[in-house]
Each structure stands twice: as structure tokens, then as C-alpha cells.
Amino acid sequence: MFICSCRELAAKCGEHVPALLQQIDGIGPKYSELLWNHGIKSIAALAKTSVRDIEYLLSRNPPFGTRVLASASLFPAYRLSVDSYWVDDRSIVFTIMVDGSNSDGARQAPFSILAYTEGKHMLLLKFEVVDVLSQSSYYETQVGLCNPIPGTRVIVEAAPEMRVGCLQRFEATIPDYDFANSVSDSATDVELGIYDDLLEDLVADSELK
């Protein structure tokens, strides 16, 4: 997507190519290809690899692996989760949660949240850039979708700006409407009012566009 391409241009590297591992100190073209061919295809995957395995795969002696992991630990790391529920039979709300508490030692960097439907007629649901310098390590946002078609795939991505190889991706299929588990069956009037306001804002925004 265009937004992903902008991040790749800023990082001067593609999101899904071995060269992204060259952002790590000590990793050049040869080493990035070796790691990629052994299934290590992101900064997050590299950070989870043991010192011993890194040195074995690259035929290097200590403390090379320790230095590589020290460099990888400076990159932002996020945990992305998404919940969804029907407000009524015509609207569904997605709650997007990004937890950055596992990247305390990482360089602080703004991150973007992108949500869209996948298919012939792609619909952009949300694009938001969050400045972590002014937010806590946990961030939550919501997006509503009116008249959703069950079976439509929804993609949510979270990734730091100016970096590649740290992308977190969530994929889900919109379920059939379930009255028993809808918000209207259990929420208070106040809670429903909040979600009604959210959906009204989304409808107003779409009409302006």
C-alpha cells in the first residue's frame, strides 16, 4: 500500500526484503541473506533468536551475537491485538490495542495504525500516527463500520514511522451478526450512547468526503 511505501522510502529499505536486517549493526548483505534464508525475516524475529544461534548461522565467534541482539533491542517492539463486537445488526466496532511496554529500551518513535478492508473494493477504516513521546506505552483506539458484509476481511497494522521490519499485522473476518453477543444486549444506555456518537462521527466524515 501507499502508506507502507512511504515508510519504506523513509527507511530507504523495503518491508519484505532481506536488506531490512541490514539496519542492525554488524549485519551486511551476506549476513542478511543467510538469516533470511533461515526464516529470520524481521527485526522482531531476530531479537528472539539466541546469541548462540546467531553466531552459529553466521559462523561468527562471541561476542558478535551479543552485539547483534543489543542493536536489535533498540528497535521499537509492539504487541497488537484487536477485538470486535456488533453494536446492532447494522454496525460493528473494532477496538485496536497497541502495547509497547516490551520495548522500554528501544528508541522512542512515533508509530502508525492502519486499518482497512481487503478485497476488490478496499475501504480505508483508519490511519493514525501516534506520538509515543506524549502517550503511555499502551494505546487504544476504535473504529466503526456501518453496514458491514459478513465474510469481509479486515486488516489492522501497527508499525513505527521511519523503520521497517517491525510491522505487526492482524487479520480477521467479519463474523455473522450475533444478537446474543451484541453490545445492545448487555451494555448500558450510556455505553450505547458513546458508540452511537462514534458511528455518527464516522458517517459524517464519510459524507464530507
Tab-separated table of C-alpha atoms in Angstrom:
chain	number	residue	atom	x	y	z
A	1	MET	CA	0.000	0.000	0.000
A	2	PHE	CA	0.963	3.646	-0.467
A	3	ILE	CA	1.351	4.228	3.280
A	4	CYS	CA	3.706	1.261	3.591
A	5	SER	CA	5.691	2.590	0.629
A	6	CYS	CA	6.147	5.940	2.395
A	7	ARG	CA	7.609	4.162	5.418
A	8	GLU	CA	9.928	2.172	3.162
A	9	LEU	CA	11.107	5.346	1.429
A	10	ALA	CA	11.841	6.977	4.778
A	11	ALA	CA	13.821	3.926	5.928
A	12	LYS	CA	15.467	3.568	2.490
A	13	CYS	CA	14.624	-0.129	2.602
A	14	GLY	CA	11.771	-2.470	1.686
A	15	GLU	CA	9.480	-4.045	4.293
A	16	HIS	CA	9.703	-7.596	2.967
A	17	VAL	CA	13.271	-7.972	1.690
A	18	PRO	CA	16.467	-9.332	3.335
A	19	ALA	CA	18.031	-5.851	3.292
A	20	LEU	CA	15.817	-4.767	6.202
A	21	LEU	CA	18.098	-6.787	8.510
A	22	GLN	CA	20.977	-4.531	7.486
A	23	GLN	CA	19.544	-1.895	9.820
A	24	ILE	CA	21.252	-3.920	12.561
A	25	ASP	CA	24.850	-3.047	13.409
A	26	GLY	CA	27.212	-5.728	12.071
A	27	ILE	CA	24.725	-7.161	9.560
A	28	GLY	CA	25.634	-6.631	5.896
A	29	PRO	CA	24.270	-8.027	2.611
A	30	LYS	CA	25.799	-11.503	3.068
A	31	TYR	CA	24.634	-11.957	6.655
A	32	SER	CA	21.153	-10.596	5.938
A	33	GLU	CA	20.699	-13.166	3.149
A	34	LEU	CA	21.863	-16.001	5.413
A	35	LEU	CA	19.495	-15.002	8.210
A	36	TRP	CA	16.599	-14.502	5.778
A	37	ASN	CA	17.118	-17.952	4.270
A	38	HIS	CA	16.886	-19.436	7.780
A	39	GLY	CA	13.485	-17.850	8.376
A	40	ILE	CA	14.607	-14.727	10.243
A	41	LYS	CA	12.666	-12.127	8.263
A	42	SER	CA	12.068	-9.255	10.672
A	43	ILE	CA	13.775	-7.301	13.428
A	44	ALA	CA	11.359	-8.881	15.908
A	45	ALA	CA	12.312	-12.389	14.758
A	46	LEU	CA	15.999	-11.543	15.023
A	47	ALA	CA	15.526	-10.170	18.545
A	48	LYS	CA	14.001	-13.517	19.595
A	49	THR	CA	16.945	-15.519	18.213
A	50	SER	CA	19.525	-16.712	20.731
A	51	VAL	CA	23.098	-15.424	20.757
A	52	ARG	CA	24.358	-18.943	20.081
A	53	ASP	CA	22.093	-19.446	17.042
A	54	ILE	CA	23.103	-16.110	15.502
A	55	GLU	CA	26.785	-16.926	15.847
A	56	TYR	CA	26.265	-20.458	14.521
A	57	LEU	CA	24.263	-19.355	11.470
A	58	LEU	CA	26.771	-16.653	10.578
A	59	SER	CA	29.889	-18.623	11.594
A	60	ARG	CA	30.982	-15.907	13.994
A	61	ASN	CA	32.594	-16.014	17.434
A	62	PRO	CA	31.439	-14.299	20.622
A	63	PRO	CA	30.589	-11.567	21.402
A	64	PHE	CA	29.203	-10.990	17.883
A	65	GLY	CA	25.760	-12.410	18.709
A	66	THR	CA	25.525	-10.281	21.849
A	67	ARG	CA	26.276	-7.121	19.863
A	68	VAL	CA	23.646	-8.021	17.250
A	69	LEU	CA	20.947	-8.539	19.877
A	70	ALA	CA	21.954	-5.314	21.633
A	71	SER	CA	21.400	-3.450	18.371
A	72	ALA	CA	18.075	-5.204	17.728
A	73	SER	CA	16.830	-4.281	21.210
A	74	LEU	CA	16.986	-0.598	20.267
A	75	PHE	CA	14.203	-1.019	17.721
A	76	PRO	CA	10.574	-0.442	18.752
A	77	ALA	CA	8.571	-3.583	19.506
A	78	TYR	CA	4.795	-3.642	19.795
A	79	ARG	CA	2.095	-6.138	20.667
A	80	LEU	CA	-1.036	-5.638	18.575
A	81	SER	CA	-4.448	-7.032	19.471
A	82	VAL	CA	-7.918	-6.336	18.095
A	83	ASP	CA	-11.391	-7.010	19.497
A	84	SER	CA	-14.668	-6.587	17.607
A	85	TYR	CA	-18.324	-6.619	18.550
A	86	TRP	CA	-21.632	-5.730	16.969
A	87	VAL	CA	-23.413	-2.637	18.277
A	88	ASP	CA	-26.549	-3.644	16.397
A	89	ASP	CA	-27.343	-5.505	13.180
A	90	ARG	CA	-26.075	-2.572	11.085
A	91	SER	CA	-22.804	-1.605	12.759
A	92	ILE	CA	-19.678	-3.218	14.185
A	93	VAL	CA	-16.897	-1.648	16.266
A	94	PHE	CA	-13.240	-2.670	16.306
A	95	THR	CA	-11.073	-1.877	19.331
A	96	ILE	CA	-7.388	-1.681	18.405
A	97	MET	CA	-4.854	-2.081	21.221
A	98	VAL	CA	-1.111	-1.469	20.881
A	99	ASP	CA	1.164	-2.332	23.795
A	100	GLY	CA	4.709	-1.002	23.662
A	101	SER	CA	5.678	-1.952	27.197
A	102	ASN	CA	8.037	-4.634	25.861
A	103	SER	CA	10.237	-2.024	24.163
A	104	ASP	CA	11.372	0.036	27.151
A	105	GLY	CA	14.959	0.050	25.932
A	106	ALA	CA	14.035	0.951	22.372
A	107	ARG	CA	14.402	4.308	20.718
A	108	GLN	CA	11.167	6.223	21.159
A	109	ALA	CA	9.495	6.693	17.785
A	110	PRO	CA	6.002	7.610	16.574
A	111	PHE	CA	4.049	4.679	15.168
A	112	SER	CA	1.180	4.449	12.728
A	113	ILE	CA	-2.026	2.425	12.918
A	114	LEU	CA	-3.644	1.392	9.658
A	115	ALA	CA	-6.966	-0.448	9.338
A	116	TYR	CA	-8.681	-1.353	6.079
A	117	THR	CA	-10.880	-3.941	4.429
A	118	GLU	CA	-9.358	-6.302	1.913
A	119	GLY	CA	-10.898	-7.188	-1.413
A	120	LYS	CA	-11.999	-5.748	-4.736
A	121	HIS	CA	-13.346	-2.587	-3.128
A	122	MET	CA	-10.829	-1.735	-0.419
A	123	LEU	CA	-12.090	0.622	2.278
A	124	LEU	CA	-9.728	2.601	4.490
A	125	LEU	CA	-11.113	2.427	8.031
A	126	LYS	CA	-8.417	4.287	9.959
A	127	PHE	CA	-4.995	5.815	9.583
A	128	GLU	CA	-3.496	7.405	12.680
A	129	VAL	CA	0.004	8.393	13.713
A	130	VAL	CA	0.629	8.217	17.454
A	131	ASP	CA	3.444	10.187	19.072
A	132	VAL	CA	4.667	7.859	21.819
A	133	LEU	CA	6.562	10.703	23.460
A	134	SER	CA	3.201	12.118	24.553
A	135	GLN	CA	1.410	8.794	25.111
A	136	SER	CA	1.826	5.950	27.587
A	137	SER	CA	3.288	2.620	26.449
A	138	TYR	CA	-0.281	1.370	25.927
A	139	TYR	CA	-2.548	2.923	23.315
A	140	GLU	CA	-6.129	2.097	22.407
A	141	THR	CA	-8.358	3.413	19.654
A	142	GLN	CA	-11.620	2.420	17.983
A	143	VAL	CA	-13.125	2.380	14.527
A	144	GLY	CA	-16.691	1.619	13.495
A	145	LEU	CA	-18.033	0.158	10.286
A	146	CYS	CA	-21.635	0.651	9.150
A	147	ASN	CA	-23.489	-1.980	7.125
A	148	PRO	CA	-20.560	-4.420	7.127
A	149	ILE	CA	-20.694	-7.508	4.943
A	150	PRO	CA	-20.009	-10.713	6.938
A	151	GLY	CA	-17.035	-12.560	5.499
A	152	THR	CA	-15.165	-9.365	4.601
A	153	ARG	CA	-11.530	-9.475	5.696
A	154	VAL	CA	-10.267	-6.657	7.909
A	155	ILE	CA	-6.535	-5.922	8.165
A	156	VAL	CA	-5.006	-3.919	11.020
A	157	GLU	CA	-1.321	-2.967	11.030
A	158	ALA	CA	0.878	-1.150	13.539
A	159	ALA	CA	4.410	-0.091	12.675
A	160	PRO	CA	6.930	2.564	13.753
A	161	GLU	CA	7.479	5.505	11.473
A	162	MET	CA	10.850	5.656	9.671
A	163	ARG	CA	11.530	1.955	10.378
A	164	VAL	CA	10.891	-1.314	8.562
A	165	GLY	CA	10.983	-4.863	9.886
A	166	CYS	CA	8.887	-4.064	12.985
A	167	LEU	CA	5.429	-4.324	11.406
A	168	GLN	CA	2.688	-6.039	13.423
A	169	ARG	CA	-0.302	-7.307	11.425
A	170	PHE	CA	-3.730	-8.582	12.479
A	171	GLU	CA	-6.177	-10.233	10.071
A	172	ALA	CA	-9.785	-11.102	10.832
A	173	THR	CA	-13.008	-11.927	9.024
A	174	ILE	CA	-16.168	-10.037	9.937
A	175	PRO	CA	-18.456	-12.626	11.583
A	176	ASP	CA	-22.182	-13.003	11.108
A	177	TYR	CA	-24.301	-10.811	13.353
A	178	ASP	CA	-24.852	-12.457	16.733
A	179	PHE	CA	-27.673	-10.804	18.670
A	180	ALA	CA	-26.840	-12.719	21.855
A	181	ASN	CA	-23.312	-11.264	21.948
A	182	SER	CA	-24.068	-7.784	20.631
A	183	VAL	CA	-23.411	-4.678	22.717
A	184	SER	CA	-27.100	-3.752	22.651
A	185	ASP	CA	-27.932	-6.939	24.562
A	186	SER	CA	-25.721	-6.141	27.538
A	187	ALA	CA	-24.451	-2.536	27.516
A	188	THR	CA	-25.973	0.339	29.441
A	189	ASP	CA	-27.643	3.295	27.717
A	190	VAL	CA	-24.597	5.423	28.492
A	191	GLU	CA	-22.242	2.951	26.830
A	192	LEU	CA	-24.510	2.700	23.797
A	193	GLY	CA	-24.586	6.478	23.545
A	194	ILE	CA	-20.795	6.555	23.319
A	195	TYR	CA	-20.777	4.103	20.421
A	196	ASP	CA	-23.693	5.841	18.710
A	197	ASP	CA	-21.704	9.083	18.791
A	198	LEU	CA	-18.681	7.269	17.353
A	199	LEU	CA	-20.691	5.878	14.465
A	200	GLU	CA	-22.392	9.224	13.790
A	201	ASP	CA	-18.962	10.871	13.534
A	202	LEU	CA	-17.808	8.204	11.076
A	203	VAL	CA	-20.901	8.670	8.929
A	204	ALA	CA	-20.455	12.469	8.964
A	205	ASP	CA	-16.805	12.107	7.923
A	206	SER	CA	-17.731	9.811	5.029
A	207	GLU	CA	-20.399	12.255	3.813
A	208	LEU	CA	-17.893	15.120	3.826
A	209	LYS	CA	-15.546	13.049	1.669
